Every structure is written in structure tokens, then in C-alpha cells.
CSV table of C-alpha atoms in Angstrom, one decimal:
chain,number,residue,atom,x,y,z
A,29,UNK,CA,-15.7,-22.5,-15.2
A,30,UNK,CA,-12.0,-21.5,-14.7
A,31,UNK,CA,-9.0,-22.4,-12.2
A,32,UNK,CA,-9.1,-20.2,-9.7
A,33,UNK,CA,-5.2,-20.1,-8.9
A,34,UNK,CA,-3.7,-19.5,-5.1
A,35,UNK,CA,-2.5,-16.0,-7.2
A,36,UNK,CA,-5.4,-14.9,-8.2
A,37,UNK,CA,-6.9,-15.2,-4.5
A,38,UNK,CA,-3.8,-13.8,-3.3
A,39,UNK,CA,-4.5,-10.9,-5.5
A,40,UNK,CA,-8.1,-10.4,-4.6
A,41,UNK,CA,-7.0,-10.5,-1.2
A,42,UNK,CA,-4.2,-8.0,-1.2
A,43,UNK,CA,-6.0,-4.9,-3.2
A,44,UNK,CA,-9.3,-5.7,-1.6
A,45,UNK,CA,-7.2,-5.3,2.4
A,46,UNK,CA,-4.9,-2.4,0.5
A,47,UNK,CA,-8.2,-0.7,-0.9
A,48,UNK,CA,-9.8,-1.1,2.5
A,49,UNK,CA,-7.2,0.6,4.8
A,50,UNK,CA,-6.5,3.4,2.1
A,51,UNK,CA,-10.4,4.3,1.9
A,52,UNK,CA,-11.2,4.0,5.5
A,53,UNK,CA,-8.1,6.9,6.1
A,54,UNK,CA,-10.1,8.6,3.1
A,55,UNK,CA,-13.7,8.3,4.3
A,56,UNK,CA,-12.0,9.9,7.8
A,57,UNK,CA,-11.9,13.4,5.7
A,58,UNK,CA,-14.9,12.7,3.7
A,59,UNK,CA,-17.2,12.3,6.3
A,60,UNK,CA,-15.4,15.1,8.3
A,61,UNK,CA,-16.0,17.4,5.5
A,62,UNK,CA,-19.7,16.5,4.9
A,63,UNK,CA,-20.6,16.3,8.4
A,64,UNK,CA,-19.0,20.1,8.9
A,65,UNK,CA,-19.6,21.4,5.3
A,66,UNK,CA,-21.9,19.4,3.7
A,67,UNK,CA,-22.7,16.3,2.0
A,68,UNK,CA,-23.4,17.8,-1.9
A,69,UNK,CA,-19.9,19.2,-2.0
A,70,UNK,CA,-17.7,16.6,-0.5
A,71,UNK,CA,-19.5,13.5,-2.5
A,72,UNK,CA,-18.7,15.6,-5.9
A,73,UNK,CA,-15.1,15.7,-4.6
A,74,UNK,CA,-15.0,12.2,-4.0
A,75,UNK,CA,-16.8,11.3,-7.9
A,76,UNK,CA,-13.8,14.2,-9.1
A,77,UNK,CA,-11.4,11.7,-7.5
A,78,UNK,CA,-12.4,8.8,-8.3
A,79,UNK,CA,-12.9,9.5,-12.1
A,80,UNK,CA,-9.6,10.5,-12.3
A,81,UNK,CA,-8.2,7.5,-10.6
A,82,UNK,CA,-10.3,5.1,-12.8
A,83,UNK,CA,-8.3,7.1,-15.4
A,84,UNK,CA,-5.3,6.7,-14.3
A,85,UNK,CA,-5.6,3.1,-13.8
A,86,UNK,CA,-7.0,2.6,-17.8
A,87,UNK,CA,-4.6,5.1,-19.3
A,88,UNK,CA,-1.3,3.3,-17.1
A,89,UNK,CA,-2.3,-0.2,-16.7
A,90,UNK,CA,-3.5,-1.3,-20.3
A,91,UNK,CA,-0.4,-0.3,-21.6
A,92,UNK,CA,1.8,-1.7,-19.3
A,93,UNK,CA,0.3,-5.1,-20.5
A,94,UNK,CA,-0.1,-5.0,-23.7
A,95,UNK,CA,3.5,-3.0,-24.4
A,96,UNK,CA,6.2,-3.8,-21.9
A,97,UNK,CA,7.6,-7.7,-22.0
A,98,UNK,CA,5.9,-9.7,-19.4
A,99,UNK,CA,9.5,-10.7,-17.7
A,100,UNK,CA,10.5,-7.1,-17.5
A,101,UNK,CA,7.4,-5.8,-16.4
A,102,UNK,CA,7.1,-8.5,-13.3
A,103,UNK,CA,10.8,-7.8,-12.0
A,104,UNK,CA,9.8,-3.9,-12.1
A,105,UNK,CA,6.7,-4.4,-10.6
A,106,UNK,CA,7.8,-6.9,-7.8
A,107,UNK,CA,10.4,-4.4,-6.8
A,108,UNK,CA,8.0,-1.5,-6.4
A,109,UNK,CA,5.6,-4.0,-4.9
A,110,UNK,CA,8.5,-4.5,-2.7
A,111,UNK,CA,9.4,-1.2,-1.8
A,112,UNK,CA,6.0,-0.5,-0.8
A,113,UNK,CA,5.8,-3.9,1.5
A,114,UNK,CA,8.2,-3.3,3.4
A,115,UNK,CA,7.4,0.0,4.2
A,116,UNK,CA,4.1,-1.1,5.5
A,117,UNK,CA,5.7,-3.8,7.6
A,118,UNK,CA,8.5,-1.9,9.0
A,119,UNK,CA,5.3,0.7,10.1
A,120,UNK,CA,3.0,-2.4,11.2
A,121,UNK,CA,6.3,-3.7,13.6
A,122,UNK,CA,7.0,-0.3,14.7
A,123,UNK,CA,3.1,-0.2,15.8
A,124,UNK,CA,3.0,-3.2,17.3
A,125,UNK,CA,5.7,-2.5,19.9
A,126,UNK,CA,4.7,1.4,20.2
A,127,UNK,CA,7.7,2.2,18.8
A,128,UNK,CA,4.9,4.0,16.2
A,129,UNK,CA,2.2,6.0,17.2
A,130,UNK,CA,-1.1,3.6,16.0
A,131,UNK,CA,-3.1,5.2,13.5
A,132,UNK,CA,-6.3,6.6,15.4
A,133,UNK,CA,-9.4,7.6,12.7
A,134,UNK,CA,-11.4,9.6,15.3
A,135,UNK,CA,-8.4,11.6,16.5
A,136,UNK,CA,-7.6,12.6,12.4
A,137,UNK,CA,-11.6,13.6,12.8
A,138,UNK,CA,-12.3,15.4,15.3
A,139,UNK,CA,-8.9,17.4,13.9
A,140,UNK,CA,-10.5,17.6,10.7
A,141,UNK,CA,-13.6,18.9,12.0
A,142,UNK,CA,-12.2,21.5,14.0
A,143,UNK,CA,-9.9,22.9,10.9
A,144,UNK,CA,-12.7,23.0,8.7
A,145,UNK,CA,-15.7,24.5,11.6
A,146,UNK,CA,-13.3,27.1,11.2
A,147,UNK,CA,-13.5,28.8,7.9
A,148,UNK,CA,-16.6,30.5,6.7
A,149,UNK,CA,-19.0,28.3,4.2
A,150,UNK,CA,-20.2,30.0,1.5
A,151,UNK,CA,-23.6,31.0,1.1
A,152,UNK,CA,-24.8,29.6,-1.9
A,153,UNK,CA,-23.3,27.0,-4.5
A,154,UNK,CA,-20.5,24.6,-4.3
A,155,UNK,CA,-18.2,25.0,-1.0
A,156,UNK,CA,-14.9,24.6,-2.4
A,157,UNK,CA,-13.1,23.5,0.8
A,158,UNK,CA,-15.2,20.7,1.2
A,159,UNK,CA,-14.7,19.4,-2.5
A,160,UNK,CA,-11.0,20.1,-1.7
A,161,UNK,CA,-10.6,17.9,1.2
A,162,UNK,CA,-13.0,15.1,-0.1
A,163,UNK,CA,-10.9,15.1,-3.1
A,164,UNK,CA,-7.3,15.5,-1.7
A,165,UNK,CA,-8.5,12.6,0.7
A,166,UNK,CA,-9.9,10.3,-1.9
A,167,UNK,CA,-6.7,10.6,-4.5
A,168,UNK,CA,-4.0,10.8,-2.4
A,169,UNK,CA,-5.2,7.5,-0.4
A,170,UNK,CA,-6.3,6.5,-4.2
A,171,UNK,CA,-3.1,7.0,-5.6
A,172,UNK,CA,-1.8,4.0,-3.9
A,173,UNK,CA,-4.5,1.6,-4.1
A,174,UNK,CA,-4.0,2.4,-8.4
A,175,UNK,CA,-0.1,1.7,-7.8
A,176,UNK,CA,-1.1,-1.9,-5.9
A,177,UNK,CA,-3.9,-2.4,-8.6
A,178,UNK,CA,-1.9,-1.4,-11.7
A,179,UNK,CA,1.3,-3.3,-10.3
A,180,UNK,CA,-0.5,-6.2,-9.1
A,181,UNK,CA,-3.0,-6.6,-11.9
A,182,UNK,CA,-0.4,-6.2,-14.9
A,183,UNK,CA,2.1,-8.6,-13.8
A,184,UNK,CA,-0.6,-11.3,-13.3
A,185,UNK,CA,-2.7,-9.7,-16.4
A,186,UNK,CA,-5.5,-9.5,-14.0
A,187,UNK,CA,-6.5,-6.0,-13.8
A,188,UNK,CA,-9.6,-6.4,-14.0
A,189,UNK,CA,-9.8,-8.4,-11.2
A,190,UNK,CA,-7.5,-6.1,-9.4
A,191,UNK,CA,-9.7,-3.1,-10.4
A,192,UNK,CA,-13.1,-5.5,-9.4
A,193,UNK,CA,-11.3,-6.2,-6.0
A,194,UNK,CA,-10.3,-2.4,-5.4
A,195,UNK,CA,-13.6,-1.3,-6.1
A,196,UNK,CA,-15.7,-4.0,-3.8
A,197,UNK,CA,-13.3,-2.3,-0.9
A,198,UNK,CA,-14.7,1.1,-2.0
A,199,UNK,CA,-18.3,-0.6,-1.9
A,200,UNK,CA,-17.7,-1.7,1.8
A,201,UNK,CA,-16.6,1.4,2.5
A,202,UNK,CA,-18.8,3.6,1.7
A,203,UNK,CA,-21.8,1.3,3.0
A,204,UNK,CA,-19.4,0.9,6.3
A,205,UNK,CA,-19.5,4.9,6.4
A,206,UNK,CA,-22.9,5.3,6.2
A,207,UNK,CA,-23.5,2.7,8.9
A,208,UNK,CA,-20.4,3.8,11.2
A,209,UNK,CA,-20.2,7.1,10.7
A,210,UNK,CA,-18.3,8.5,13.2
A,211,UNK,CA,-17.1,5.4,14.7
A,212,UNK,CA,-14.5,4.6,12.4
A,213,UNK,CA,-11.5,3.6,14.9
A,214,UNK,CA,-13.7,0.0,14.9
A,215,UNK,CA,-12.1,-0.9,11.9
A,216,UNK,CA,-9.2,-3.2,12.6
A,217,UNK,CA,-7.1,-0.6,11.0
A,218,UNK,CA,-3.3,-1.3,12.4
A,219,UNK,CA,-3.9,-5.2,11.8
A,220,UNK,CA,-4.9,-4.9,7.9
A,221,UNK,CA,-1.9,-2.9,7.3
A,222,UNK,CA,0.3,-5.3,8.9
A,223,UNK,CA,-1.4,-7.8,6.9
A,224,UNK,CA,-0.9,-6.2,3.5
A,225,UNK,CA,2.3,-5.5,4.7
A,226,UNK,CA,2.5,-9.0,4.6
A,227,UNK,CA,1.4,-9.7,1.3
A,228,UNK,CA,2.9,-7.2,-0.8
A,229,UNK,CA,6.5,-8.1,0.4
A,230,UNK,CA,5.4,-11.7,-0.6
A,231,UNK,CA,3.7,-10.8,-3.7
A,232,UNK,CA,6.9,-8.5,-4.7
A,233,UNK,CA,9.9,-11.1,-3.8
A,234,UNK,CA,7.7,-13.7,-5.9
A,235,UNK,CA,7.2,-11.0,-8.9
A,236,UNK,CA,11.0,-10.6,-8.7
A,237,UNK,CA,11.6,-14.4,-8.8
A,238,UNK,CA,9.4,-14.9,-11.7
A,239,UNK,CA,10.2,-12.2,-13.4
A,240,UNK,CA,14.1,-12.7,-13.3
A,241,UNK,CA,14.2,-16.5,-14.8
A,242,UNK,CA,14.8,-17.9,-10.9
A,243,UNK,CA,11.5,-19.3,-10.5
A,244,UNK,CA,9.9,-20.4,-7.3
A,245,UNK,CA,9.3,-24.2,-6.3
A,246,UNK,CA,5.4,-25.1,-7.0
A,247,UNK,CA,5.4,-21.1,-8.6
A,248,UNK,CA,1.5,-19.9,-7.2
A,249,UNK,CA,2.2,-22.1,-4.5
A,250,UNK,CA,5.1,-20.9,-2.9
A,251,UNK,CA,3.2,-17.7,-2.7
A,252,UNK,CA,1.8,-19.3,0.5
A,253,UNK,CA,4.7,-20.0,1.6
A,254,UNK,CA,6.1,-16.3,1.5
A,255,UNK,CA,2.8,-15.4,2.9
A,256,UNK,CA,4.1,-17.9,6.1
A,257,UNK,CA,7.2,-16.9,6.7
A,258,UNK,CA,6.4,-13.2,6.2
A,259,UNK,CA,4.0,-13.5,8.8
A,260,UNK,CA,5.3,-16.0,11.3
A,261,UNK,CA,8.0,-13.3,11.3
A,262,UNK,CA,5.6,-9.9,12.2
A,263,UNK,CA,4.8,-12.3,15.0
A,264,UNK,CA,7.4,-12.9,16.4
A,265,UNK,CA,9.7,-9.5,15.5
A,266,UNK,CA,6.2,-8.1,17.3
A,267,UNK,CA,6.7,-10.2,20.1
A,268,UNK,CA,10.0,-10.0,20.7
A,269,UNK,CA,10.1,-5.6,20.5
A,270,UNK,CA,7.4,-5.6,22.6
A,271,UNK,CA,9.0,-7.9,25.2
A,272,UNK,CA,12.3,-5.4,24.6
A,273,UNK,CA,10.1,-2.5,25.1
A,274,UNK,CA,8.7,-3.9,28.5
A,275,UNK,CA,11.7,-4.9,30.1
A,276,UNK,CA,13.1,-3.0,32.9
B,28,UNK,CA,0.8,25.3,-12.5
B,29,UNK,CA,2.6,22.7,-15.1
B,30,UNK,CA,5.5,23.4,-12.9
B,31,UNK,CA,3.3,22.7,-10.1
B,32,UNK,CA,2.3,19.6,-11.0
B,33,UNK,CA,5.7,18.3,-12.3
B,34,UNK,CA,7.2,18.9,-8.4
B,35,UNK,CA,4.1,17.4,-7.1
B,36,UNK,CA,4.8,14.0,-9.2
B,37,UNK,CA,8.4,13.9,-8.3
B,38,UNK,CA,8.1,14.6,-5.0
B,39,UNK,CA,5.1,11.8,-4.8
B,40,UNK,CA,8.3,9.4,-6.4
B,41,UNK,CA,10.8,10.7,-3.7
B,42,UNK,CA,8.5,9.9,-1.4
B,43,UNK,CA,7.6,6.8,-2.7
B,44,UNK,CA,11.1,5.3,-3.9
B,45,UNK,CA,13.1,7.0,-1.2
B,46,UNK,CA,11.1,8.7,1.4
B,47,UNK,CA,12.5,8.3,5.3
B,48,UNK,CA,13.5,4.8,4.5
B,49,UNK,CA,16.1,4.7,1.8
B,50,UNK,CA,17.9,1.7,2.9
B,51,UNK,CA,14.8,-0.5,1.4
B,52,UNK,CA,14.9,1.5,-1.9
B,53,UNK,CA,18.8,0.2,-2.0
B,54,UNK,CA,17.6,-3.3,-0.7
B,55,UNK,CA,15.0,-3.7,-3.2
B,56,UNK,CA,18.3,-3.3,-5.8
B,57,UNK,CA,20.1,-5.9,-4.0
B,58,UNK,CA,17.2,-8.2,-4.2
B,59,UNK,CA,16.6,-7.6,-7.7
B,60,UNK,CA,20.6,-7.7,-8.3
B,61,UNK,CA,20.5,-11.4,-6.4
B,62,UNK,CA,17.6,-12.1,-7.9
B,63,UNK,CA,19.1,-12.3,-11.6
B,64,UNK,CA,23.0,-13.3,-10.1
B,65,UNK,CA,20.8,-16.8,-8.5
B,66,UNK,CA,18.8,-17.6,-11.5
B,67,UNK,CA,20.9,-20.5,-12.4
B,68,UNK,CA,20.6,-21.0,-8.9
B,69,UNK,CA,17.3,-21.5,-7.5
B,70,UNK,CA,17.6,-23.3,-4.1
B,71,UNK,CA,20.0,-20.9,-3.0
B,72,UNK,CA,17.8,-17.9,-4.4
B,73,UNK,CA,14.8,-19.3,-2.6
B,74,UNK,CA,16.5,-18.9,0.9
B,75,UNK,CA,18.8,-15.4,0.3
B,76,UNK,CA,15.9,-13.3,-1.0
B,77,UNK,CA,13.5,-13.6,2.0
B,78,UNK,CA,16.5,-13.4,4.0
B,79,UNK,CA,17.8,-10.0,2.8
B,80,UNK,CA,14.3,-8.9,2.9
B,81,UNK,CA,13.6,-9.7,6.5
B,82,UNK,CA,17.0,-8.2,7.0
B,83,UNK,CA,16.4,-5.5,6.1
B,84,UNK,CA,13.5,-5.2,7.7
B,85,UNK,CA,14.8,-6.2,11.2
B,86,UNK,CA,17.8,-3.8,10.7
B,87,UNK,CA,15.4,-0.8,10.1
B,88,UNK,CA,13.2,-1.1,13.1
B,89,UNK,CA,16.1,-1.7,15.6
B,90,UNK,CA,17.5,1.8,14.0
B,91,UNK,CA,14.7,3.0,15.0
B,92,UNK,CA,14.6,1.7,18.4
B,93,UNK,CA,18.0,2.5,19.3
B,94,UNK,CA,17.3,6.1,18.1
B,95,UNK,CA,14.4,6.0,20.8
């Protein structure tokens, strides 16, 4: 039996919440396809998709960990892993004082739905506009999940774990879908991003830290202490906007 | 459709690095930047890089609240 170390759950945590958000916004479009233009054509879209992401994720990541020096490759990657944090955050504190519109799944669906009910099908064979959007929907929401997976498995030389996490996300998912359906503004949506939000600016600043000889106090561990004060502060900058927003 | 698909990957990097929110592609520098200029100097490090980050961060969102 091994150690499991407060990174590695971090890890599994952050591409399996990542994974989750960035497949619910895809199964939006691949049920909205289906539904409209049929199932055989958008589930070969979302197999295209996926192949090519697995891929991606093979041809990028094994490289990255068996070529680039681990030091270099966990400053890089922290500062993408960054990057992308903050952007979620910013978005997540924007939302929570309706600053930002929220994301709403059944309004991107019943747009979807209405775009595609009106172009013709085809009569016979594969309908090309449903591949399409499964496909488009599936990759481009993909696309990041591979960046967290790739970014987050190489620096820890997890990715399998990172590509195990992603992939029980697309498992709950696609079971979700077939339960849900339609009803997919249920999932917490707004919160999970805030929460990787959360996560990847932690996971990032500690990459950086590592990575750059500084170091963190109790290394894994302080990772739950970024965690805290990454979050104690979406609180209260939530808080605080919304009380701004409120005020006369 | 090379062409294509050259303009589609940088433009997926513009977007990514840059995007509507440059100021945290320049912060992420910083942070690295700190992050190497602090290694001799780790209690210090441990309080400036969340710092900058949350920032930044709060800097960004009441730009965008003053635009509003």
C-alpha cells in the first residue's frame, strides 16, 4: 500500500471538479445535438473527440516528464496553472456579485436546439452537423481539461492519476446525462468553478514555489494552506461585492 | 487548412495567455520573477506570492466594477 500524499488528493480533486464543469458545458451541446439530430451521429463526434484528446494528452504529457527537468517543468507549469486560476476566480467573484452573468446550461440548450431544428437533416447516413457540434463541444471543453491534466499530472509525475481522475468526471457525466437529460442547470455549476478556481491558483503558486528552489513550509501541506486562504478570500471578496452591489 | 489550423492554435494561446485579462498574464511573470528573486528568502516569499496573487485578483474585479 502507498502514501497517499495531501498532493495527490489535491490533484484528484482538482481535474476530477475541472473535468466535471468542462463536460457538463460539453454534454449541454451533446445532448442538444442528439436530442434534435440524433444520437448515432453526435456520440461518434464525441468518440472523434475524445480519441483525439487521449492523444493529445499521451503524445504532450509523456514527454514533458520524461524530457524537460523536473524544476523547470513545475515553474512553467505552476504559472500556466496560474494563469488559468485566476481567470476562473476572477469569473467565479464576478458571478458571485452579478457583476457576471451566471452560466445557465438550459438557456445554452434550448439555444442550441433552436439553431440546429433549423437546418435540414440529411436523409440517410451520418448528419454532419450533429458530429460537428458534439465534437466542437467535447474538444474545445476537452482542450482544457488536457491542459489541467497534462500540467497537473507532469509536475507531480502523476498523469495517470490525473488522466484516471479526468476520465471518472467523464464517467459521471455521461451517466448524469442520461439520468438528467435536460435538467442540467442542477449541477452546482457556478460553485465548482469557483472552487477549481480555487485550487488551481493554489496548485499553480505552490508549482511555482517548488519549482523555483523557494520551497513551501511542510511542502504538500501548505497546499492546504493556499487552499484556505484562497478560499476564505472568494468568501469574503464575494461578500463584500455583493454587499457593494446592494447598497443604495 | 495547415494555415487554418496554425491560426486556430495561436489564437487558442492568445486566448489562453492573454485573452481579456492581460494583467494576470503580466502578474503570473511577477510571480514567477519574485518567486526566483525570494528563494533565498522563504518566509518573505511565502507571504508576497499569495499577496500579489490576490492582488491582482482584487484589482481586476473592481476594474470591472467601476466599468459597470
Amino acid at each position: 500500500m502507498g502514501i497517499v500524499r495531501t498532493s495527490d488528493v489535491v490533484l484528484i480533486v482538482t481535474v476530477f471538479a475541472a473535468s466535471l464543469v468542462e463536460m457538463v458545458e460539453a454534454l449541454t451541446l451533446v445532448v442538444a445535438a442528439g436530442t434534435t439530430r440524433g444520437w448515432r451521429s453526435a456520440l461518434e463526434g464525441v468518440a472523434a473527440a475524445l480519441v483525439v484528446l487521449s492523444t493529445l494528452v499521451l503524445a504532450i504529457g509523456v514527454p514533458l516528464i520524461h524530457y524537460v527537468p523536473i524544476n523547470t517543468l513545475r515553474v512553467v507549469v505552476g504559472a500556466m496553472l496560474l494563469l488559468l486560476g485566476m481567470g476562473w476566480l476572477r469569473k467565479a467573484w464576478l458571478r458571485s456579485s452579478d457583476l457576471k452573468a451566471k452560466h445557465d446550461e438550459d438557456q445554452v440548450f434550448r439555444d442550441t436546439v433552436s439553431r440546429l431544428s433549423s437546418t435540414a437533416k440529411p436523409a440517410a447516413g451520418r448528419d454532419g452537423v450533429a458530429f460537428a457540434i458534439a465534437f466542437k463541444g467535447v474538444f474545445l471543453e476537452g482542450t482544457e481539461v488536457v491542459l489541467i491534466v497534462i500540467s497537473l499530472g507532469a509536475s507531480s509525475h502523476r498523469l495517470g492519476l490525473a488522466t484516471l481522475a479526468a476520465l471518472g468526471a467523464v464517467v459521471v457525466v455521461a451517466v448524469a446525462g442520461l439520468v438528467l437529460v435536460r435538467q442540467l442547470s442542477v449541477v452546482p455549476e457556478n460553485t465548482l468553478k469557483a472552487i477549481v478556481g480555487v485550487f488551481l491558483c493554489s496548485f499553480g503558486l505552490f508549482w511555482v514555489g517548488e519549482g523555483s528552489g523557494m520551497g513551501w513550509p511542510g511542502h504538500d501541506a501548505s497546499l492546504l494552506v493556499l487552499i484556505g486562504i484562497f478560499a476564505a478570500s472568494t468568501l469574503v471578496a464575494g461578500r463584500a461585492l455583493r454587499r457593494d452591489s446592494v447598497a443604495p | 487548412m495547415i494555415r487554418r489550423a496554425l491560426r486556430s492554435f495561436g489564437e487558442f494561446w492568445w486566448n489562453f495567455l492573454i485573452g481579456d485579462t492581460p494583467e494576470f498574464f503580466f502578474v503570473t511573470i511577477v510571480v514567477v520573477v519574485v518567486a526566483y528573486a525570494l528563494h533565498r528568502e522563504r518566509t518573505v516569499g511565502v507571504i508576497v506570492l499569495p499577496v500579489i496573487v490576490l492582488g491582482a485578483l482584487a484589482l481586476s474585479t473592481l476594474r470591472v466594477r467601476a466599468r459597470k
